[in-house]
Tab-separated table of C-alpha atoms in Angstrom:
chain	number	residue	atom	x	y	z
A	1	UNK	CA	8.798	-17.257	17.231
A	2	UNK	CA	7.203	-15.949	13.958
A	3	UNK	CA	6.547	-17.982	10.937
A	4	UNK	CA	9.687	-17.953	8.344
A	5	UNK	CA	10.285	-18.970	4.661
A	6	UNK	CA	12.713	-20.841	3.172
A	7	UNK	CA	13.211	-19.599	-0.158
A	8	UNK	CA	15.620	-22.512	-3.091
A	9	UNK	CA	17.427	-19.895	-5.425
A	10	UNK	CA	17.472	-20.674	-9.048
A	11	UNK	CA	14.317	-20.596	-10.077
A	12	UNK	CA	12.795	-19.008	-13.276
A	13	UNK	CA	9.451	-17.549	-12.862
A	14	UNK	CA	7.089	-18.253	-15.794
A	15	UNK	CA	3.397	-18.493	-15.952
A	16	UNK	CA	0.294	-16.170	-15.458
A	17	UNK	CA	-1.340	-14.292	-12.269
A	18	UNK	CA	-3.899	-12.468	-11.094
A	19	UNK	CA	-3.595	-10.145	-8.546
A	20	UNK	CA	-6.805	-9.150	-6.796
A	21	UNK	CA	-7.775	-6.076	-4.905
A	22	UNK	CA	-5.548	-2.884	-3.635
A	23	UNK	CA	-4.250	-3.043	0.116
A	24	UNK	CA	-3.866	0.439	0.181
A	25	UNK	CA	-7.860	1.174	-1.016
A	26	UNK	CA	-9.561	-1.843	0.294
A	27	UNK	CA	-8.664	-0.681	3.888
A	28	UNK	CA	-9.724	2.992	3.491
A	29	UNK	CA	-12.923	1.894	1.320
A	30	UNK	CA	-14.132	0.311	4.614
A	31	UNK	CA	-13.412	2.906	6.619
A	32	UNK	CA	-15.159	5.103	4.059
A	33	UNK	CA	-18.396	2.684	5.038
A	34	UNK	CA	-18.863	4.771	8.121
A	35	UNK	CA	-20.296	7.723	5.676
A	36	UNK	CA	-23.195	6.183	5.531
A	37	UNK	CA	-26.107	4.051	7.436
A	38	UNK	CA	-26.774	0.684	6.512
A	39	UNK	CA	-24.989	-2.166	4.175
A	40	UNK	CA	-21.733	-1.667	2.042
A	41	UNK	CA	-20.059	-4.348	0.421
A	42	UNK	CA	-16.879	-4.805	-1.003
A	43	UNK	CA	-16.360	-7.015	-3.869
A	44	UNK	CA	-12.139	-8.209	-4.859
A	45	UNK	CA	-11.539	-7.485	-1.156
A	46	UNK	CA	-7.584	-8.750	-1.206
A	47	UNK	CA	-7.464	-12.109	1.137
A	48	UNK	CA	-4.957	-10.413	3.768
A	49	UNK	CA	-4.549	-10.216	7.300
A	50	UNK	CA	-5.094	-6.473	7.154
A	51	UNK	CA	-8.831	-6.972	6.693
A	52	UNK	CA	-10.017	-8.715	9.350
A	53	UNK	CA	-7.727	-6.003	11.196
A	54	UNK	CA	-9.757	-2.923	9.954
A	55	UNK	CA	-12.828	-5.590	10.764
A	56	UNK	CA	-12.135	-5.235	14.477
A	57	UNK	CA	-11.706	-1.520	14.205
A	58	UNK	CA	-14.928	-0.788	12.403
A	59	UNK	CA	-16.436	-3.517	14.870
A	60	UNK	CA	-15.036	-1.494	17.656
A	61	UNK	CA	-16.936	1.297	16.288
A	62	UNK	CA	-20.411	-0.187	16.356
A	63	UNK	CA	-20.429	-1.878	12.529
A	64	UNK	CA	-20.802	-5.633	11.616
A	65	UNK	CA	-18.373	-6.538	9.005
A	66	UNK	CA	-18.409	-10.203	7.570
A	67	UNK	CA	-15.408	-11.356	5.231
A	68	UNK	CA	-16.319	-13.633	2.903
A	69	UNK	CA	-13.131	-14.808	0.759
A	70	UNK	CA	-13.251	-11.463	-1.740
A	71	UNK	CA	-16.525	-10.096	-0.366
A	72	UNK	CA	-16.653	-7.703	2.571
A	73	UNK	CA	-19.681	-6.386	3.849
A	74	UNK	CA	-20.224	-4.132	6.334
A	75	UNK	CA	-23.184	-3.044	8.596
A	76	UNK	CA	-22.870	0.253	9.968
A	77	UNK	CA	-24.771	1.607	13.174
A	78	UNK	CA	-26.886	5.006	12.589
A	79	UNK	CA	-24.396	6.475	14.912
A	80	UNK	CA	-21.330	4.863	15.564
A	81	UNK	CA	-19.386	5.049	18.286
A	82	UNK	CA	-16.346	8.121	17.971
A	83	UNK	CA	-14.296	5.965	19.787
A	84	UNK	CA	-11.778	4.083	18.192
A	85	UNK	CA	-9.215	3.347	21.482
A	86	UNK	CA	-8.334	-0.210	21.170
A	87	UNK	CA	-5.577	-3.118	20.262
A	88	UNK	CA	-6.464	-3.088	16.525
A	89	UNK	CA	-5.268	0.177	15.495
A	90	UNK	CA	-2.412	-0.069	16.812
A	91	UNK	CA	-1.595	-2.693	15.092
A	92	UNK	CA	-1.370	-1.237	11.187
A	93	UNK	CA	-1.220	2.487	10.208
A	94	UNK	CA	-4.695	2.353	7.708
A	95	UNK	CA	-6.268	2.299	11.052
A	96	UNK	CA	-6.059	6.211	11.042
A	97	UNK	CA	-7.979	6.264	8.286
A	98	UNK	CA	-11.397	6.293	10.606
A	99	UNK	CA	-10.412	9.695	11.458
A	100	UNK	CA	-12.102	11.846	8.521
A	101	UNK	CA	-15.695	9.403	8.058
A	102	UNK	CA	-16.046	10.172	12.386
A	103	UNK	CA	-15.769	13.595	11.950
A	104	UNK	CA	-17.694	13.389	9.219
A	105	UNK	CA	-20.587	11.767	10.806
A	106	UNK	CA	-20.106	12.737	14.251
A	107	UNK	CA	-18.339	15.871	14.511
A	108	UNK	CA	-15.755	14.502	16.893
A	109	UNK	CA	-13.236	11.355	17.219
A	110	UNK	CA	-10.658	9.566	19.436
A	111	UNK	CA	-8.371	7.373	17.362
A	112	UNK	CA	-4.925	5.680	19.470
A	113	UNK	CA	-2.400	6.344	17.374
A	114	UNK	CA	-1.584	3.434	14.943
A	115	UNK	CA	1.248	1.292	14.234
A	116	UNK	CA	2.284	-0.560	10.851
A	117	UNK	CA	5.777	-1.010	9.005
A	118	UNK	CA	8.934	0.597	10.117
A	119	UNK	CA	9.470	2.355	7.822
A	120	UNK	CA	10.530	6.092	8.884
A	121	UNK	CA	8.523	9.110	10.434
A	122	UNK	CA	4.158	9.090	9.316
A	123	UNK	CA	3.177	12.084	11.093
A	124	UNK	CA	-0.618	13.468	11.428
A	125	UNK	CA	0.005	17.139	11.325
A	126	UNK	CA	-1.596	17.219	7.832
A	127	UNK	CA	-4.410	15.210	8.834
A	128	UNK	CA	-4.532	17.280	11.923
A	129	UNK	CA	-4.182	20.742	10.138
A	130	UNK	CA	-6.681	20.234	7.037
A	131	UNK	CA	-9.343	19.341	10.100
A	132	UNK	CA	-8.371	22.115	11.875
A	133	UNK	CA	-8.570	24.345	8.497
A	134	UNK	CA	-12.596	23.145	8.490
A	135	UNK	CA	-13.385	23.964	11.956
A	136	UNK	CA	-12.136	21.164	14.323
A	137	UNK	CA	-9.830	21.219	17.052
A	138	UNK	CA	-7.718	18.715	17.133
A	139	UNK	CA	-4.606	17.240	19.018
A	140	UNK	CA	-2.520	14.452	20.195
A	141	UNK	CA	-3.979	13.695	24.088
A	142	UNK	CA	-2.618	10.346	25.831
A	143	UNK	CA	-1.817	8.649	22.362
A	144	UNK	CA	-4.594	9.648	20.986
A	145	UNK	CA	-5.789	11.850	18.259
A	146	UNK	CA	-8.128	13.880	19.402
A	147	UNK	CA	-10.644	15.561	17.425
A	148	UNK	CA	-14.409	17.742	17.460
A	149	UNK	CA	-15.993	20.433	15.843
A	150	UNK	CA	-19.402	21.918	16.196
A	151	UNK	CA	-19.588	21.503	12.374
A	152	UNK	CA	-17.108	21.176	9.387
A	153	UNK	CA	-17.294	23.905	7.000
A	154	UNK	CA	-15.669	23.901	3.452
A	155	UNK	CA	-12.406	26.097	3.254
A	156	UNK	CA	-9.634	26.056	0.808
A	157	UNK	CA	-6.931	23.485	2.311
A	158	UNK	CA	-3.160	22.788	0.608
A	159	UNK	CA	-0.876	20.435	1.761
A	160	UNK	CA	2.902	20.833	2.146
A	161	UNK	CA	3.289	17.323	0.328
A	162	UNK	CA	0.596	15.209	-1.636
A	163	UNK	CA	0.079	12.984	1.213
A	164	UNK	CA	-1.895	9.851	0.811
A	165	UNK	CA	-3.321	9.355	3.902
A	166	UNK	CA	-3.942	13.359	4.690
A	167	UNK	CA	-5.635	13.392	1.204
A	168	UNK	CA	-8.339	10.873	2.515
A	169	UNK	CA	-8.772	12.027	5.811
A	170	UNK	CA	-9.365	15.754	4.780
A	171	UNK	CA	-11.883	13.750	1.401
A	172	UNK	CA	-13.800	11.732	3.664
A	173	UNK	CA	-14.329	14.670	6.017
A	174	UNK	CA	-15.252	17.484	3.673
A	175	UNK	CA	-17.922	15.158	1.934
A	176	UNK	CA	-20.498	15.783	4.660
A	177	UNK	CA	-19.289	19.220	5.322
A	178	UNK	CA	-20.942	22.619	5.040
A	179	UNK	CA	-20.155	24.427	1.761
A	180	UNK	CA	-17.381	23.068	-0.779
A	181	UNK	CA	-13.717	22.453	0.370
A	182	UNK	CA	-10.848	22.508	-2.444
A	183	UNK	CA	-7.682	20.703	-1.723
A	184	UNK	CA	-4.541	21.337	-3.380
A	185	UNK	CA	-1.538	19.211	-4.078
A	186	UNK	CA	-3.961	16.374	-3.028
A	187	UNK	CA	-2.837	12.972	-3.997
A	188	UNK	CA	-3.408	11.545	-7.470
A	189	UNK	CA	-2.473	7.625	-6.746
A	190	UNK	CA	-4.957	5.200	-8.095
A	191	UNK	CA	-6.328	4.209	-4.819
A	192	UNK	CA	-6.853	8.138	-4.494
A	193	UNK	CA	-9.236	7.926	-7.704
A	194	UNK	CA	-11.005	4.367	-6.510
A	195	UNK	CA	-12.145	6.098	-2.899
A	196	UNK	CA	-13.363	9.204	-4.968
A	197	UNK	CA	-15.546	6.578	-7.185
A	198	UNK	CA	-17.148	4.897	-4.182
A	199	UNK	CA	-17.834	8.331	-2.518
A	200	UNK	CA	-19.511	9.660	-5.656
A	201	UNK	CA	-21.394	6.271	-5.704
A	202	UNK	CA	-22.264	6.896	-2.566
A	203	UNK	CA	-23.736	10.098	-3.382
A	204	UNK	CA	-20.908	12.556	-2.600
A	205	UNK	CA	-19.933	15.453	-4.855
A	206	UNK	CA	-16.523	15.301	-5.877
A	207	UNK	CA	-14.632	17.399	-8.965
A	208	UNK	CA	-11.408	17.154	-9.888
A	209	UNK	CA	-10.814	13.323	-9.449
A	210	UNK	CA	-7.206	12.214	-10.517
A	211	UNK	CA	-5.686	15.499	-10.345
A	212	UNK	CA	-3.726	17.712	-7.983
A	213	UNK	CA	-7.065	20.168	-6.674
A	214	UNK	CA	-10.136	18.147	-5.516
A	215	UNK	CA	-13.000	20.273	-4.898
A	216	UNK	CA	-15.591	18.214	-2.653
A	217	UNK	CA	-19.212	19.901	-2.480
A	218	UNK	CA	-20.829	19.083	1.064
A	219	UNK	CA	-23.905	16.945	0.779
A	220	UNK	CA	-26.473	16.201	4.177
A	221	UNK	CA	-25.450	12.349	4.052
A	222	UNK	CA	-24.758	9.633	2.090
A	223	UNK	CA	-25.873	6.200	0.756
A	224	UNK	CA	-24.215	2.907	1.496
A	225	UNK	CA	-22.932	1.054	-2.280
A	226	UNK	CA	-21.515	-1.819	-3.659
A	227	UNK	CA	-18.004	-0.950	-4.795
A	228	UNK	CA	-15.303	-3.266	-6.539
A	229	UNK	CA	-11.831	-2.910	-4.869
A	230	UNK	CA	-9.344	-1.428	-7.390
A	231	UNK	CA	-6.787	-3.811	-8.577
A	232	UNK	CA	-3.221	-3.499	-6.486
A	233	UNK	CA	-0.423	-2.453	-8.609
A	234	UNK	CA	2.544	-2.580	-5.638
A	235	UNK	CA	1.954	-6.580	-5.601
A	236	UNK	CA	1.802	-6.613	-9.769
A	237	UNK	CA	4.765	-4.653	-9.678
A	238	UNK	CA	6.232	-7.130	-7.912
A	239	UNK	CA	5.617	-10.199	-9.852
A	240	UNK	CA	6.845	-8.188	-12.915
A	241	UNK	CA	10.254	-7.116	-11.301
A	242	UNK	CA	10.357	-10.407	-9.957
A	243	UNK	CA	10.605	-11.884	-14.027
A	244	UNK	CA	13.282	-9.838	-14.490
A	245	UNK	CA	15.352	-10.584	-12.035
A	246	UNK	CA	14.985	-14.659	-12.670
A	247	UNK	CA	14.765	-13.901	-16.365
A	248	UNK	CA	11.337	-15.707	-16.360
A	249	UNK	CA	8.376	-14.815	-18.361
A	250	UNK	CA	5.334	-13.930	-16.039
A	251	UNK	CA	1.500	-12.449	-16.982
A	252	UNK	CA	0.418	-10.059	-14.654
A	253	UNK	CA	-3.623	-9.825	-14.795
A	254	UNK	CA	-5.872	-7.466	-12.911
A	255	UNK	CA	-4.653	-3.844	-13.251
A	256	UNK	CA	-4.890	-1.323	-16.071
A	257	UNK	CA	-1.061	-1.296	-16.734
A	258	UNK	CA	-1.166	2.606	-16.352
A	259	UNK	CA	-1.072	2.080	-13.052
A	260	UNK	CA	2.742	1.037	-13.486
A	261	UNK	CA	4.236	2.964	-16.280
A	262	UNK	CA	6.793	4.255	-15.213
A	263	UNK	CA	7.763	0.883	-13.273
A	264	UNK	CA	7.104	-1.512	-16.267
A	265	UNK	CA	9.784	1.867	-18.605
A	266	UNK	CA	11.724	0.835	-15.706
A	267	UNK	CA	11.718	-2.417	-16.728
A	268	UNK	CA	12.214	-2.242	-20.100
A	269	UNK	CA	15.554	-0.103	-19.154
A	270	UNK	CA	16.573	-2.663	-17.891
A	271	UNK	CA	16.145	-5.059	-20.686
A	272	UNK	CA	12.955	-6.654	-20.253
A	273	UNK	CA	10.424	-7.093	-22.712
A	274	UNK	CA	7.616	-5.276	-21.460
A	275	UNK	CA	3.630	-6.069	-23.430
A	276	UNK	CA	0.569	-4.185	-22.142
A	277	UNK	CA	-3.222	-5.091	-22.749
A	278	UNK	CA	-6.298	-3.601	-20.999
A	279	UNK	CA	-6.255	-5.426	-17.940
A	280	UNK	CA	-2.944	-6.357	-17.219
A	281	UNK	CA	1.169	-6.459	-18.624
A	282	UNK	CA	3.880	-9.211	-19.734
A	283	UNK	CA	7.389	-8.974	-18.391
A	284	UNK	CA	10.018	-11.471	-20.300
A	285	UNK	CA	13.430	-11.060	-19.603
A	286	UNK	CA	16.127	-13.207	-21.095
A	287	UNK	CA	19.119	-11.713	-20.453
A	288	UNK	CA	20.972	-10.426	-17.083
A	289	UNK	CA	19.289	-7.191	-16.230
A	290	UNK	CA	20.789	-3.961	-17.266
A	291	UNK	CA	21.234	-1.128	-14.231
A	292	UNK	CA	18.336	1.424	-13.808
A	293	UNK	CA	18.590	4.317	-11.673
A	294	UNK	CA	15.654	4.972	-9.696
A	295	UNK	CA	14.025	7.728	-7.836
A	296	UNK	CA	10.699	7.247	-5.549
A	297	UNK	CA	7.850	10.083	-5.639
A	298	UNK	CA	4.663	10.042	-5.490
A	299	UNK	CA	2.381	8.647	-8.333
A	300	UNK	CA	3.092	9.331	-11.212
A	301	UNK	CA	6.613	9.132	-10.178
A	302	UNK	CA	8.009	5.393	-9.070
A	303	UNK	CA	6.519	4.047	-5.990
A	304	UNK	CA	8.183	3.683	-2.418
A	305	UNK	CA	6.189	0.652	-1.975
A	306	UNK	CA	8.792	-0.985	-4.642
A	307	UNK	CA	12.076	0.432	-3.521
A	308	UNK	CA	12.653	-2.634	-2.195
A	309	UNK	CA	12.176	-4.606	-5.418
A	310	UNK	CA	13.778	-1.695	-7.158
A	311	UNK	CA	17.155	-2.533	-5.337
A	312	UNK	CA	17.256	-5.969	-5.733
A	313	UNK	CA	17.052	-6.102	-9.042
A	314	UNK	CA	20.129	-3.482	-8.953
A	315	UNK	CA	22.045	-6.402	-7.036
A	316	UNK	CA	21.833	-8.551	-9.769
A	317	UNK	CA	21.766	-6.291	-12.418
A	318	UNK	CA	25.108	-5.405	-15.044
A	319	UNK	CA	26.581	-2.331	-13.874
A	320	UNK	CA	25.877	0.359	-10.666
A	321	UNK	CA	22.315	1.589	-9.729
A	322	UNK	CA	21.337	4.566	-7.837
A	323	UNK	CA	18.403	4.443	-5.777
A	324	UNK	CA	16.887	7.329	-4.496
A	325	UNK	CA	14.322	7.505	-1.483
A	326	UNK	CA	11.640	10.742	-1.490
A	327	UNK	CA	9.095	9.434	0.450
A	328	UNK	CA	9.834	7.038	3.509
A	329	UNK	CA	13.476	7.753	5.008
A	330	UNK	CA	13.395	4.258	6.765
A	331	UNK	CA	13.513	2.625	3.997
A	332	UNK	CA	16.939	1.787	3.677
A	333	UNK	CA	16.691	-0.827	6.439
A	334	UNK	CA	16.407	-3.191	3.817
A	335	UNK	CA	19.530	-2.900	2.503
A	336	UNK	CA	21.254	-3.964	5.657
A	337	UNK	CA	19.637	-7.297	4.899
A	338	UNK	CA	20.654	-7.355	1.014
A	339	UNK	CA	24.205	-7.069	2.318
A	340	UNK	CA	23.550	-9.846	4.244
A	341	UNK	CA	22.957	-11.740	1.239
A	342	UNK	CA	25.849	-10.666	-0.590
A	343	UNK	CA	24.701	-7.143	-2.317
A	344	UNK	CA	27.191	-4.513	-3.071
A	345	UNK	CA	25.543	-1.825	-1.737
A	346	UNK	CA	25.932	1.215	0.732
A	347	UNK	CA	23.249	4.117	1.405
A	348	UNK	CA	24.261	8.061	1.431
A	349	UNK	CA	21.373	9.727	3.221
A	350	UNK	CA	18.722	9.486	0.727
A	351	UNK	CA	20.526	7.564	-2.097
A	352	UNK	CA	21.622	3.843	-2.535
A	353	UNK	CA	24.370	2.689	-4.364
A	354	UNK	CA	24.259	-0.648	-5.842
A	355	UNK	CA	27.193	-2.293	-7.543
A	356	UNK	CA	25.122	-6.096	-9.427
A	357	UNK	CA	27.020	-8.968	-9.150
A	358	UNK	CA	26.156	-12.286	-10.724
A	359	UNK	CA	24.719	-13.946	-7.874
A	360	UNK	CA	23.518	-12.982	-4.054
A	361	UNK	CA	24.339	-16.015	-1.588
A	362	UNK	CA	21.730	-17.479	1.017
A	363	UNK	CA	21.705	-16.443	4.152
A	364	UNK	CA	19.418	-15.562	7.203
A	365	UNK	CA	17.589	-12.107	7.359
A	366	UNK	CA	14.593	-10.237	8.441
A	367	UNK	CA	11.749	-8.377	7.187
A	368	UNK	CA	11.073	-4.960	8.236
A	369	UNK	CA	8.042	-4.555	6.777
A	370	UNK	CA	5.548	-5.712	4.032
A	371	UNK	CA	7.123	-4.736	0.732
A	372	UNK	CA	11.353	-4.906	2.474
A	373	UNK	CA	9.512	-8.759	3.165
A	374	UNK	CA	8.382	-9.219	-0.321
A	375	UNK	CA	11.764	-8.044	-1.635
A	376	UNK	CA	13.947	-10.321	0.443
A	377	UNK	CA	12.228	-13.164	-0.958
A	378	UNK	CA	12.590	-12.066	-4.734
A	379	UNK	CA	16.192	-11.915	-3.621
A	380	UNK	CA	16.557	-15.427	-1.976
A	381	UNK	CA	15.379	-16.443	-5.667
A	382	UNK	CA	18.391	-15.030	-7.180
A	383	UNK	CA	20.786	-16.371	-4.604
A	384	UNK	CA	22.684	-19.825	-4.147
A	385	UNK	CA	21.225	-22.224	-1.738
A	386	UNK	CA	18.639	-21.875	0.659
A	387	UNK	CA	17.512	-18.533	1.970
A	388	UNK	CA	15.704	-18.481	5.235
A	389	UNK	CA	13.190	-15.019	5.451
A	390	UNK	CA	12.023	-14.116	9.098
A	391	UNK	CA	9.129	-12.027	10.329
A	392	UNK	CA	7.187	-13.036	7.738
A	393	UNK	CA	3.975	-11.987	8.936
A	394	UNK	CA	4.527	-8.281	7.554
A	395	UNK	CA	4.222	-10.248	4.360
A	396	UNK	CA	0.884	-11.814	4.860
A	397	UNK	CA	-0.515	-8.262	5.411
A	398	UNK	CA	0.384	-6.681	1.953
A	399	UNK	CA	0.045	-9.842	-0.226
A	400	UNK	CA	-2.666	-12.578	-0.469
A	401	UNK	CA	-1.285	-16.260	-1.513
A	402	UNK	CA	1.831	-15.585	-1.798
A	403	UNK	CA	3.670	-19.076	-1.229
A	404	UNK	CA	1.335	-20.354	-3.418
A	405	UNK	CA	1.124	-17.531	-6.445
A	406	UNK	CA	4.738	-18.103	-5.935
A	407	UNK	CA	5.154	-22.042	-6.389
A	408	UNK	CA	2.662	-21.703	-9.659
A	409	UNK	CA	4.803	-19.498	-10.712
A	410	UNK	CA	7.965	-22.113	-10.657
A	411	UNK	CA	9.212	-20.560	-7.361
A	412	UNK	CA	10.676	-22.985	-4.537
A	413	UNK	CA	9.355	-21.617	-1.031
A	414	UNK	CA	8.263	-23.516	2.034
A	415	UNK	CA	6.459	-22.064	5.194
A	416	UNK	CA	7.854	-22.661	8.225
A	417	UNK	CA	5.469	-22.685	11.339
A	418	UNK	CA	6.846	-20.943	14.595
C-alpha cells in the first residue's frame, strides 16, 4: 500500500512561501551535464524524489552525481556510456531527456522508453524526426529508442507543435553539431530559456532564446558550469490558486511573477487580489471565487500542469466554468475524482464543465499523477470533513515539503505511512 493523506477541510491559507527550484528544468539541466567533461553543479535543486531518479540514470551512464539538500553535482565520465537501458527511466518521462546530450557527445544512444504521469499520449516522433532531420537514424527497437549518426549536421528543423521535451532534445543535440541548426515553433516556457542559459554558460552558441526560432551554432565541446535552477512556477501557481479557493492570503516567493501572468489575470477574474514584486506575487481572496473559463496552451497561454487546480477552483467558484484541455488529453481523469468529492462537473471531449457549489464533501480518491495529486488536496481543503488522498507518491515527485509548506501555511494534513 502507498502512503496517503488525510486532508481537515476548512482551513484558510495565510502566510508566506518560498518555492525553490523548477521540476521541469532541474531534471533536464542534469541531463544537459552530459555536454560536457568534468564537474557541474546545480544550485536550488528542488528536494524531490525525481532527482535522485535522474541520479541513477546519469549514474547508469557513467557520471557521479551527489545530492546535497539544494546542491547537485555531477561528475561526468569523458565518454559516457550510450546506454541508458535500465529501471530508472522507466520510472518518470524526464528520463528521455538523455537522448539529445548522447547524441551529442557520442553520436549514438539507447534510451528504454520512459514512464511518468498518466496523463494521455507523449510520443517521440518529434524527438525522433528533428534527429533524423540532422543526420541520425533513429527508431523504436525492443522498447527502446534507438539512435546513431556518423555526425550531426545543422539543418533547418520545425515542429508540428512547440513541444517541450522535442525542443530540448533537438537543443541539446544541435549544440555540438556541425554547422548551425534553426528550430521553429520551438518552445518558449521558462524552463526552455533556463536550459538555453546553462548551455550558453557552458559555452554553447545559442540565438533566439525565449522566442519561437532558436538558431544553435555548433561548437567542438563544451565546459561544465555552475548553474542556479530556475524557480518553479507550476508549484507557485499552486499555492496562489490554493488562496483563492480558501479565501486565505498567501506570499508566493521565488519566481519572477511573469512566469504566471496569465494564471495570477486568472486569478484576479476570479476575484482575488493579485500584488506582484520582483521575485515573487500576493494572492488575497476574501470573497467566494467568481467562475473563470480556462483554456490550456503552451506558455504564454495557461499551463496544463494547473488544469487540475484550474478546475477546482471552478467547483467552488459562483457560477459555471469551462475548462478546456490543448495539451494532455488524459487529463480529465481528475475530474472523475472531483465528482467523487461532490463537484458538478462532466467533460465533452476536450472541455469541462463545472457548475461551483458552496462546498465539496470528503471522501476517498486517487491521484493520477503529480499536479491531479496536488489538486485533490487543494480540494479536500475546501470540503467538509476529512478527505483521505491516495497514491500520494506522484506528489512527492513534483513538489518538495509539501505537508509541511502546507501546515505553515494553516493547512490540516497528516501523512499516512503504508
Amino acid at each position: 500500500m502507498s502512503d496517503r493523506y488525510l486532508v481537515t477541510g476548512g482551513a484558510r491559507l495565510a502566510g508566506r512561501v518560498v518555492v525553490g527550484g523548477a521540476k521541469n528544468s532541474v531534471l533536464k539541466l542534469m541531463a544537459a551535464s552530459l555536454l560536457a567533461h568534468g564537474r557541474t553543479v546545480l544550485t536550488n535543486a528542488p528536494e524531490i524524489a525525481d532527482v535522485p531518479l535522474m541520479a541513477q540514470v546519469l549514474e547508469g551512464l557513467g557520471a557521479s552525481v551527489q545530492i546535497d539538500g539544494d546542491r547537485v553535482t555531477i561528475d561526468t565520465p569523458e565518454v559516457p556510456s550510450h546506454h541508458a537501458d535500465f529501471e530508472a527511466v522507466k520510472q518518470f518521462r524526464a528520463s528521455v531527456c538523455v537522448l539529445g546530450p548522447l547524441m551529442a557527445r557520442c553520436r549514438r544512444a539507447v534510451v528504454a522508453l520512459p514512464g511518468g504521469d498518466a496523463i494521455g499520449s507523449r510520443p517521440l516522433d518529434m524527438h525522433q524526426a528533428g534527429l533524423r532531420a540532422l543526420g541520425a537514424h533513429s527508431a523504436i527497437e525492443h522498447g527502446c529508442v534507438v539512435a546513431q549518426a556518423d555526425d550531426l549536421i545543422g539543418a533547418q528543423i520545425g515542429l508540428e507543435f512547440p513541444s517541450v521535451g522535442a525542443t530540448e532534445n533537438i537543443l541539446m543535440a544541435a549544440v555540438l553539431a556541425d554547422g548551425v541548426t534553426e528550430i521553429d515553433n520551438a518552445a518558449r516556457e521558462p524552463e526552455i530559456v533556463d536550459l538555453c542559459e546553462m548551455l550558453i554558460e557552458m559555452g554553447a552558441r545559442i540565438d533566439g532564446v525565449g522566442t519561437e526560432t532558436l538558431i544553435v551554432t555548433g561548437v567542438e565541446r563544451l565546459s561544465p558550469t555552475s548553474h542556479h535552477v530556475v524557480g518553479d512556477r507550476i508549484v507557485a501557481g499552486t499555492w496562489g490558486i490554493a488562496a483563492a479557493m480558501t479565501r486565505g492570503d498567501v506570499e508566493v516567493v521565488g519566481i519572477p511573477p511573469q512566469h504566471l501572468a496569465l494564471v495570477l489575470t486568472k486569478l484576479e477574474h476570479a476575484g482575488a487580489v493579485v500584488d506582484r514584486f520582483e521575485d515573487g506575487f500576493r494572492v488575497r481572496q476574501q470573497d467566494r471565487p467568481r467562475s473563470v473559463n480556462t483554456a490550456t496552451l503552451p506558455f504564454p497561454g495557461y499551463p496544463t500542469d494547473l488544469q487540475p487546480m484550474a478546475i477546482g477552483l471552478a467547483s467552488i467558484s459562483e457560477g459555471m466554468s469551462l475548462i478546456t484541455e490543448n495539451v494532455f488529453e488524459a487529463r480529465f481523469r481528475f475530474v472523475e475524482e472531483m465528482v467523487r468529492l461532490g463537484a458538478d462537473a462532466r467533460t465533452d471531449g476536450h472541455h469541462a464543465v463545472v457548475r461551483g457549489i458552496d462546498q465539496l464533501s470528503c471522501a476517498p480518491v486517487w491521484s493520477s499523477d503529480i499536479r491531479a495529486g496536488a489538486g485533490l488536496v487543494l480540494a479536500g481543503l475546501v470540503a467538509d470533513g476529512v478527505t483521505e488522498v491516495h497514491d500520494i507518491e506522484h506528489i512527492d515527485r513534483g513538489y518538495p515539503h509539501f505537508e509541511e509548506n502546507l501546515r505553515a501555511l494553516g493547512g490540516e494534513i497528516e501523512r499516512v505511512r503504508g
